[in-house]
Amino acid sequence: MALFDEKANTYDDFCLTPIGTFVDRIERDMMAAIARPVRGEKAIDLGCGTGTYAYWLRDMGLSVVGVDLSQDMLEVARGKRKNEVTFQKADLAHLPFGDNTFDLAICNVVLEFIDEPATVLREGFRVLKPGGRLIVGCINKYGAWGKKYTRRGQEDPMSIYSHAQFLSYEDILKIGPNKPTDVRFGLFVEPEEFRDFEIAIQLEQTHRQRQDNIGGYFVIRFEK
């Protein structure tokens, strides 16, 4: 967590770049399609970081709790708006909430940085109400983006990716709380292919039709 504390003030910078805007758009659209948030639901963002997805859910009319172990990340999240989302410091492997509390739990690009991802998934599932959904988004270790971030982590010990262990869809199947009800792959545009946001969006659709492209990101839905 110390590394994330150090990166808290610059963590959102990537999403402000053209390529970061593209990645965020693809991942968020996929998350929305799989999670299908409903106004009035109670949601928890597991590993909320600087609150990007927590506020996204809040803007859709959900009541949201964001949980993270990095105090500095949470301070950045709290500073973005006032009293719209409840942010709480907690260990994702030991959530301070009772069973059957939330309608929706999201965990986006978090398991890659967790020592016990299976435990985190079980905890996220535990706090869901019957019929609730646990939505997990991961950088695919077999995709170009996962390989790029792996190299970055190997080359730069100060990169957050130096501690990442990227996962595949098959890895999540082995540790998931039950059989997933939906999965979606995306981010088929590789980092070196990016030239422009609009062109990348079009290229993403073209690549999606091909069978030989490995998505750089995937989202899985588990239902309780």
mmCIF file of C-alpha atoms in Angstrom:
data_model
loop_
_atom_site.group_PDB
_atom_site.id
_atom_site.type_symbol
_atom_site.label_atom_id
_atom_site.label_comp_id
_atom_site.label_asym_id
_atom_site.label_seq_id
_atom_site.Cartn_x
_atom_site.Cartn_y
_atom_site.Cartn_z
ATOM 1 C CA MET A 1 0.000 0.000 0.000
ATOM 2 C CA ALA A 2 2.949 2.343 0.508
ATOM 3 C CA LEU A 3 3.521 2.424 -3.234
ATOM 4 C CA PHE A 4 -0.113 3.358 -3.873
ATOM 5 C CA ASP A 5 0.104 6.039 -1.190
ATOM 6 C CA GLU A 6 3.063 7.541 -3.033
ATOM 7 C CA LYS A 7 1.182 7.513 -6.350
ATOM 8 C CA ALA A 8 -2.130 8.825 -5.008
ATOM 9 C CA ASN A 9 -1.796 12.399 -6.266
ATOM 10 C CA THR A 10 -0.812 11.327 -9.791
ATOM 11 C CA TYR A 11 -2.853 8.122 -10.072
ATOM 12 C CA ASP A 12 -5.549 9.700 -12.263
ATOM 13 C CA ASP A 13 -3.114 11.361 -14.664
ATOM 14 C CA PHE A 14 -3.128 8.507 -17.174
ATOM 15 C CA CYS A 15 -6.882 8.837 -17.724
ATOM 16 C CA LEU A 16 -6.368 12.476 -18.728
ATOM 17 C CA THR A 17 -4.158 11.503 -21.674
ATOM 18 C CA PRO A 18 -5.653 10.591 -25.078
ATOM 19 C CA ILE A 19 -4.748 6.905 -24.747
ATOM 20 C CA GLY A 20 -5.875 6.864 -21.120
ATOM 21 C CA THR A 21 -9.210 8.381 -22.094
ATOM 22 C CA PHE A 22 -9.643 5.611 -24.652
ATOM 23 C CA VAL A 23 -8.791 2.849 -22.165
ATOM 24 C CA ASP A 24 -11.124 4.327 -19.549
ATOM 25 C CA ARG A 25 -13.962 4.582 -22.084
ATOM 26 C CA ILE A 26 -13.621 0.939 -23.168
ATOM 27 C CA GLU A 27 -13.329 -0.423 -19.625
ATOM 28 C CA ARG A 28 -16.191 1.668 -18.262
ATOM 29 C CA ASP A 29 -18.541 0.739 -21.116
ATOM 30 C CA MET A 30 -17.764 -2.934 -20.542
ATOM 31 C CA MET A 31 -18.275 -2.608 -16.797
ATOM 32 C CA ALA A 32 -21.642 -0.925 -17.337
ATOM 33 C CA ALA A 33 -22.777 -3.604 -19.790
ATOM 34 C CA ILE A 34 -21.950 -6.418 -17.369
ATOM 35 C CA ALA A 35 -22.888 -4.753 -14.057
ATOM 36 C CA ARG A 36 -26.125 -3.130 -15.269
ATOM 37 C CA PRO A 37 -26.386 -0.719 -12.309
ATOM 38 C CA VAL A 38 -29.886 0.270 -11.193
ATOM 39 C CA ARG A 39 -30.818 3.591 -9.607
ATOM 40 C CA GLY A 40 -31.506 3.183 -5.892
ATOM 41 C CA GLU A 41 -29.284 0.147 -5.428
ATOM 42 C CA LYS A 42 -26.644 -0.042 -2.723
ATOM 43 C CA ALA A 43 -23.165 -0.683 -4.137
ATOM 44 C CA ILE A 44 -19.657 -1.244 -2.840
ATOM 45 C CA ASP A 45 -16.493 -0.436 -4.803
ATOM 46 C CA LEU A 46 -13.806 -2.859 -3.658
ATOM 47 C CA GLY A 47 -10.399 -1.246 -3.982
ATOM 48 C CA CYS A 48 -11.926 2.093 -4.928
ATOM 49 C CA GLY A 49 -8.613 3.951 -5.184
ATOM 50 C CA THR A 50 -9.258 7.605 -5.996
ATOM 51 C CA GLY A 51 -12.999 7.024 -6.316
ATOM 52 C CA THR A 52 -13.439 7.156 -10.095
ATOM 53 C CA TYR A 53 -15.859 4.239 -10.300
ATOM 54 C CA ALA A 54 -17.507 5.009 -6.971
ATOM 55 C CA TYR A 55 -18.534 8.444 -8.241
ATOM 56 C CA TRP A 56 -19.529 6.943 -11.582
ATOM 57 C CA LEU A 57 -21.989 4.660 -9.783
ATOM 58 C CA ARG A 58 -23.179 7.558 -7.617
ATOM 59 C CA ASP A 59 -23.912 9.616 -10.741
ATOM 60 C CA MET A 60 -26.209 6.800 -11.886
ATOM 61 C CA GLY A 61 -28.234 7.126 -8.714
ATOM 62 C CA LEU A 62 -26.759 4.364 -6.564
ATOM 63 C CA SER A 63 -25.817 4.641 -2.896
ATOM 64 C CA VAL A 64 -22.102 3.848 -2.843
ATOM 65 C CA VAL A 65 -19.452 2.814 -0.341
ATOM 66 C CA GLY A 66 -15.840 2.895 -1.524
ATOM 67 C CA VAL A 67 -13.330 0.717 0.322
ATOM 68 C CA ASP A 68 -9.550 0.784 0.029
ATOM 69 C CA LEU A 69 -6.506 0.097 2.190
ATOM 70 C CA SER A 70 -4.577 3.148 0.967
ATOM 71 C CA GLN A 71 -5.357 6.147 3.157
ATOM 72 C CA ASP A 72 -3.794 8.568 0.676
ATOM 73 C CA MET A 73 -5.904 7.222 -2.180
ATOM 74 C CA LEU A 74 -9.010 7.641 -0.033
ATOM 75 C CA GLU A 75 -8.052 11.233 0.810
ATOM 76 C CA VAL A 76 -7.821 12.040 -2.896
ATOM 77 C CA ALA A 77 -11.201 10.386 -3.448
ATOM 78 C CA ARG A 78 -12.834 12.334 -0.611
ATOM 79 C CA GLY A 79 -11.409 15.585 -1.932
ATOM 80 C CA LYS A 80 -13.114 15.283 -5.305
ATOM 81 C CA ARG A 81 -16.614 15.893 -3.952
ATOM 82 C CA LYS A 82 -18.282 16.313 -0.603
ATOM 83 C CA ASN A 83 -20.602 13.821 1.083
ATOM 84 C CA GLU A 84 -21.722 11.996 -2.065
ATOM 85 C CA VAL A 85 -19.902 8.700 -1.469
ATOM 86 C CA THR A 86 -18.887 7.044 1.793
ATOM 87 C CA PHE A 87 -15.195 6.141 1.697
ATOM 88 C CA GLN A 88 -13.772 3.761 4.278
ATOM 89 C CA LYS A 89 -10.339 2.323 4.929
ATOM 90 C CA ALA A 90 -10.530 -1.456 5.204
ATOM 91 C CA ASP A 91 -8.816 -4.689 4.259
ATOM 92 C CA LEU A 92 -10.662 -6.206 1.302
ATOM 93 C CA ALA A 93 -10.016 -9.666 2.728
ATOM 94 C CA HIS A 94 -11.864 -8.712 5.939
ATOM 95 C CA LEU A 95 -14.684 -6.341 5.042
ATOM 96 C CA PRO A 96 -16.362 -4.562 7.983
ATOM 97 C CA PHE A 97 -19.875 -5.225 6.672
ATOM 98 C CA GLY A 98 -22.457 -7.855 7.445
ATOM 99 C CA ASP A 99 -23.754 -10.505 5.114
ATOM 100 C CA ASN A 100 -26.416 -9.509 2.571
ATOM 101 C CA THR A 101 -25.652 -5.767 2.661
ATOM 102 C CA PHE A 102 -25.160 -4.712 -0.977
ATOM 103 C CA ASP A 103 -26.946 -5.188 -4.290
ATOM 104 C CA LEU A 104 -23.804 -4.684 -6.353
ATOM 105 C CA ALA A 105 -20.080 -5.075 -5.749
ATOM 106 C CA ILE A 106 -17.467 -4.036 -8.280
ATOM 107 C CA CYS A 107 -13.774 -4.856 -8.170
ATOM 108 C CA ASN A 108 -11.957 -3.263 -11.090
ATOM 109 C CA VAL A 109 -8.223 -3.796 -11.735
ATOM 110 C CA VAL A 110 -7.650 -4.660 -8.087
ATOM 111 C CA LEU A 111 -7.043 -8.409 -7.859
ATOM 112 C CA GLU A 112 -3.771 -7.921 -9.758
ATOM 113 C CA PHE A 113 -2.387 -6.181 -6.669
ATOM 114 C CA ILE A 114 -3.839 -8.459 -3.984
ATOM 115 C CA ASP A 115 -1.985 -11.312 -2.260
ATOM 116 C CA GLU A 116 -5.159 -13.351 -1.711
ATOM 117 C CA PRO A 117 -7.532 -12.633 -4.615
ATOM 118 C CA ALA A 118 -9.705 -15.673 -3.848
ATOM 119 C CA THR A 119 -10.339 -14.370 -0.329
ATOM 120 C CA VAL A 120 -11.277 -10.946 -1.660
ATOM 121 C CA LEU A 121 -13.764 -12.496 -4.079
ATOM 122 C CA ARG A 122 -15.331 -14.556 -1.288
ATOM 123 C CA GLU A 123 -15.658 -11.466 0.884
ATOM 124 C CA GLY A 124 -17.174 -9.443 -1.938
ATOM 125 C CA PHE A 125 -19.665 -12.230 -2.535
ATOM 126 C CA ARG A 126 -20.443 -12.570 1.169
ATOM 127 C CA VAL A 127 -21.607 -8.986 1.594
ATOM 128 C CA LEU A 128 -24.002 -9.250 -1.365
ATOM 129 C CA LYS A 129 -27.713 -9.686 -0.918
ATOM 130 C CA PRO A 130 -29.319 -12.762 -2.519
ATOM 131 C CA GLY A 131 -29.590 -11.920 -6.202
ATOM 132 C CA GLY A 132 -26.721 -9.428 -5.941
ATOM 133 C CA ARG A 133 -23.906 -9.173 -8.484
ATOM 134 C CA LEU A 134 -20.147 -9.240 -8.071
ATOM 135 C CA ILE A 135 -18.449 -7.671 -11.093
ATOM 136 C CA VAL A 136 -14.719 -8.218 -11.581
ATOM 137 C CA GLY A 137 -12.607 -6.379 -14.173
ATOM 138 C CA CYS A 138 -9.046 -7.531 -14.890
ATOM 139 C CA ILE A 139 -6.147 -6.737 -17.175
ATOM 140 C CA ASN A 140 -5.649 -9.921 -19.176
ATOM 141 C CA LYS A 141 -2.194 -11.360 -18.560
ATOM 142 C CA TYR A 142 -2.217 -12.848 -22.077
ATOM 143 C CA GLY A 143 -3.098 -9.547 -23.776
ATOM 144 C CA ALA A 144 -0.770 -6.843 -25.078
ATOM 145 C CA TRP A 145 -1.641 -4.473 -22.232
ATOM 146 C CA GLY A 146 -0.838 -7.047 -19.548
ATOM 147 C CA LYS A 147 2.468 -7.820 -21.223
ATOM 148 C CA LYS A 148 3.283 -4.111 -21.497
ATOM 149 C CA TYR A 149 2.565 -3.479 -17.822
ATOM 150 C CA THR A 150 4.555 -6.564 -16.837
ATOM 151 C CA ARG A 151 7.584 -5.224 -18.704
ATOM 152 C CA ARG A 152 7.124 -1.810 -17.111
ATOM 153 C CA GLY A 153 7.067 -3.372 -13.664
ATOM 154 C CA GLN A 154 10.221 -5.335 -14.394
ATOM 155 C CA GLU A 155 12.042 -2.257 -15.680
ATOM 156 C CA ASP A 156 10.875 0.228 -13.038
ATOM 157 C CA PRO A 157 10.718 -0.900 -9.383
ATOM 158 C CA MET A 158 8.869 2.314 -8.526
ATOM 159 C CA SER A 159 6.020 1.514 -10.912
ATOM 160 C CA ILE A 160 2.813 0.233 -9.344
ATOM 161 C CA TYR A 161 3.082 -2.627 -11.822
ATOM 162 C CA SER A 162 6.265 -3.870 -10.153
ATOM 163 C CA HIS A 163 3.998 -5.628 -7.633
ATOM 164 C CA ALA A 164 1.296 -6.756 -10.059
ATOM 165 C CA GLN A 165 0.400 -10.376 -10.783
ATOM 166 C CA PHE A 166 -1.825 -10.296 -13.832
ATOM 167 C CA LEU A 167 -4.603 -12.846 -14.230
ATOM 168 C CA SER A 168 -6.432 -14.587 -17.032
ATOM 169 C CA TYR A 169 -10.093 -15.474 -17.371
ATOM 170 C CA GLU A 170 -9.171 -19.076 -16.534
ATOM 171 C CA ASP A 171 -7.405 -17.915 -13.367
ATOM 172 C CA ILE A 172 -10.548 -16.134 -12.176
ATOM 173 C CA LEU A 173 -12.680 -19.186 -12.919
ATOM 174 C CA LYS A 174 -10.509 -21.210 -10.524
ATOM 175 C CA ILE A 175 -10.901 -18.784 -7.622
ATOM 176 C CA GLY A 176 -14.367 -17.349 -8.249
ATOM 177 C CA PRO A 177 -17.206 -17.847 -5.729
ATOM 178 C CA ASN A 178 -19.328 -19.751 -8.252
ATOM 179 C CA LYS A 179 -19.825 -20.175 -11.987
ATOM 180 C CA PRO A 180 -19.935 -16.772 -13.721
ATOM 181 C CA THR A 181 -23.117 -15.800 -15.528
ATOM 182 C CA ASP A 182 -21.502 -13.430 -18.023
ATOM 183 C CA VAL A 183 -18.102 -12.411 -19.353
ATOM 184 C CA ARG A 184 -16.949 -9.832 -21.867
ATOM 185 C CA PHE A 185 -13.549 -9.246 -23.469
ATOM 186 C CA GLY A 186 -12.352 -5.931 -24.839
ATOM 187 C CA LEU A 187 -9.478 -3.506 -25.247
ATOM 188 C CA PHE A 188 -8.402 -5.283 -28.416
ATOM 189 C CA VAL A 189 -6.475 -2.236 -29.602
ATOM 190 C CA GLU A 190 -2.874 -2.741 -28.528
ATOM 191 C CA PRO A 191 -0.858 0.115 -26.964
ATOM 192 C CA GLU A 192 1.357 0.503 -30.042
ATOM 193 C CA GLU A 193 -1.691 0.767 -32.312
ATOM 194 C CA PHE A 194 -3.127 3.847 -30.633
ATOM 195 C CA ARG A 195 -2.946 7.047 -32.680
ATOM 196 C CA ASP A 196 -6.171 8.923 -31.988
ATOM 197 C CA PHE A 197 -9.246 8.414 -29.787
ATOM 198 C CA GLU A 198 -11.842 8.208 -32.590
ATOM 199 C CA ILE A 199 -9.648 6.009 -34.768
ATOM 200 C CA ALA A 200 -8.991 3.711 -31.806
ATOM 201 C CA ILE A 201 -12.732 3.387 -31.117
ATOM 202 C CA GLN A 202 -13.310 2.325 -34.718
ATOM 203 C CA LEU A 203 -10.348 -0.041 -34.641
ATOM 204 C CA GLU A 204 -11.642 -1.591 -31.416
ATOM 205 C CA GLN A 205 -14.891 -2.506 -33.179
ATOM 206 C CA THR A 206 -12.985 -3.973 -36.119
ATOM 207 C CA HIS A 207 -10.728 -6.071 -33.915
ATOM 208 C CA ARG A 208 -13.702 -7.289 -31.889
ATOM 209 C CA GLN A 209 -14.938 -9.191 -34.946
ATOM 210 C CA ARG A 210 -11.684 -11.108 -35.350
ATOM 211 C CA GLN A 211 -10.919 -14.372 -33.610
ATOM 212 C CA ASP A 212 -7.146 -13.967 -33.429
ATOM 213 C CA ASN A 213 -7.120 -10.862 -31.220
ATOM 214 C CA ILE A 214 -6.680 -11.354 -27.487
ATOM 215 C CA GLY A 215 -8.526 -8.771 -25.428
ATOM 216 C CA GLY A 216 -6.392 -6.725 -23.096
ATOM 217 C CA TYR A 217 -9.176 -6.509 -20.504
ATOM 218 C CA PHE A 218 -12.114 -8.645 -19.396
ATOM 219 C CA VAL A 219 -15.094 -8.312 -17.068
ATOM 220 C CA ILE A 220 -16.826 -11.211 -15.285
ATOM 221 C CA ARG A 221 -20.206 -11.256 -13.542
ATOM 222 C CA PHE A 222 -20.981 -13.544 -10.593
ATOM 223 C CA GLU A 223 -24.525 -13.696 -9.194
ATOM 224 C CA LYS A 224 -25.464 -14.721 -5.664
#
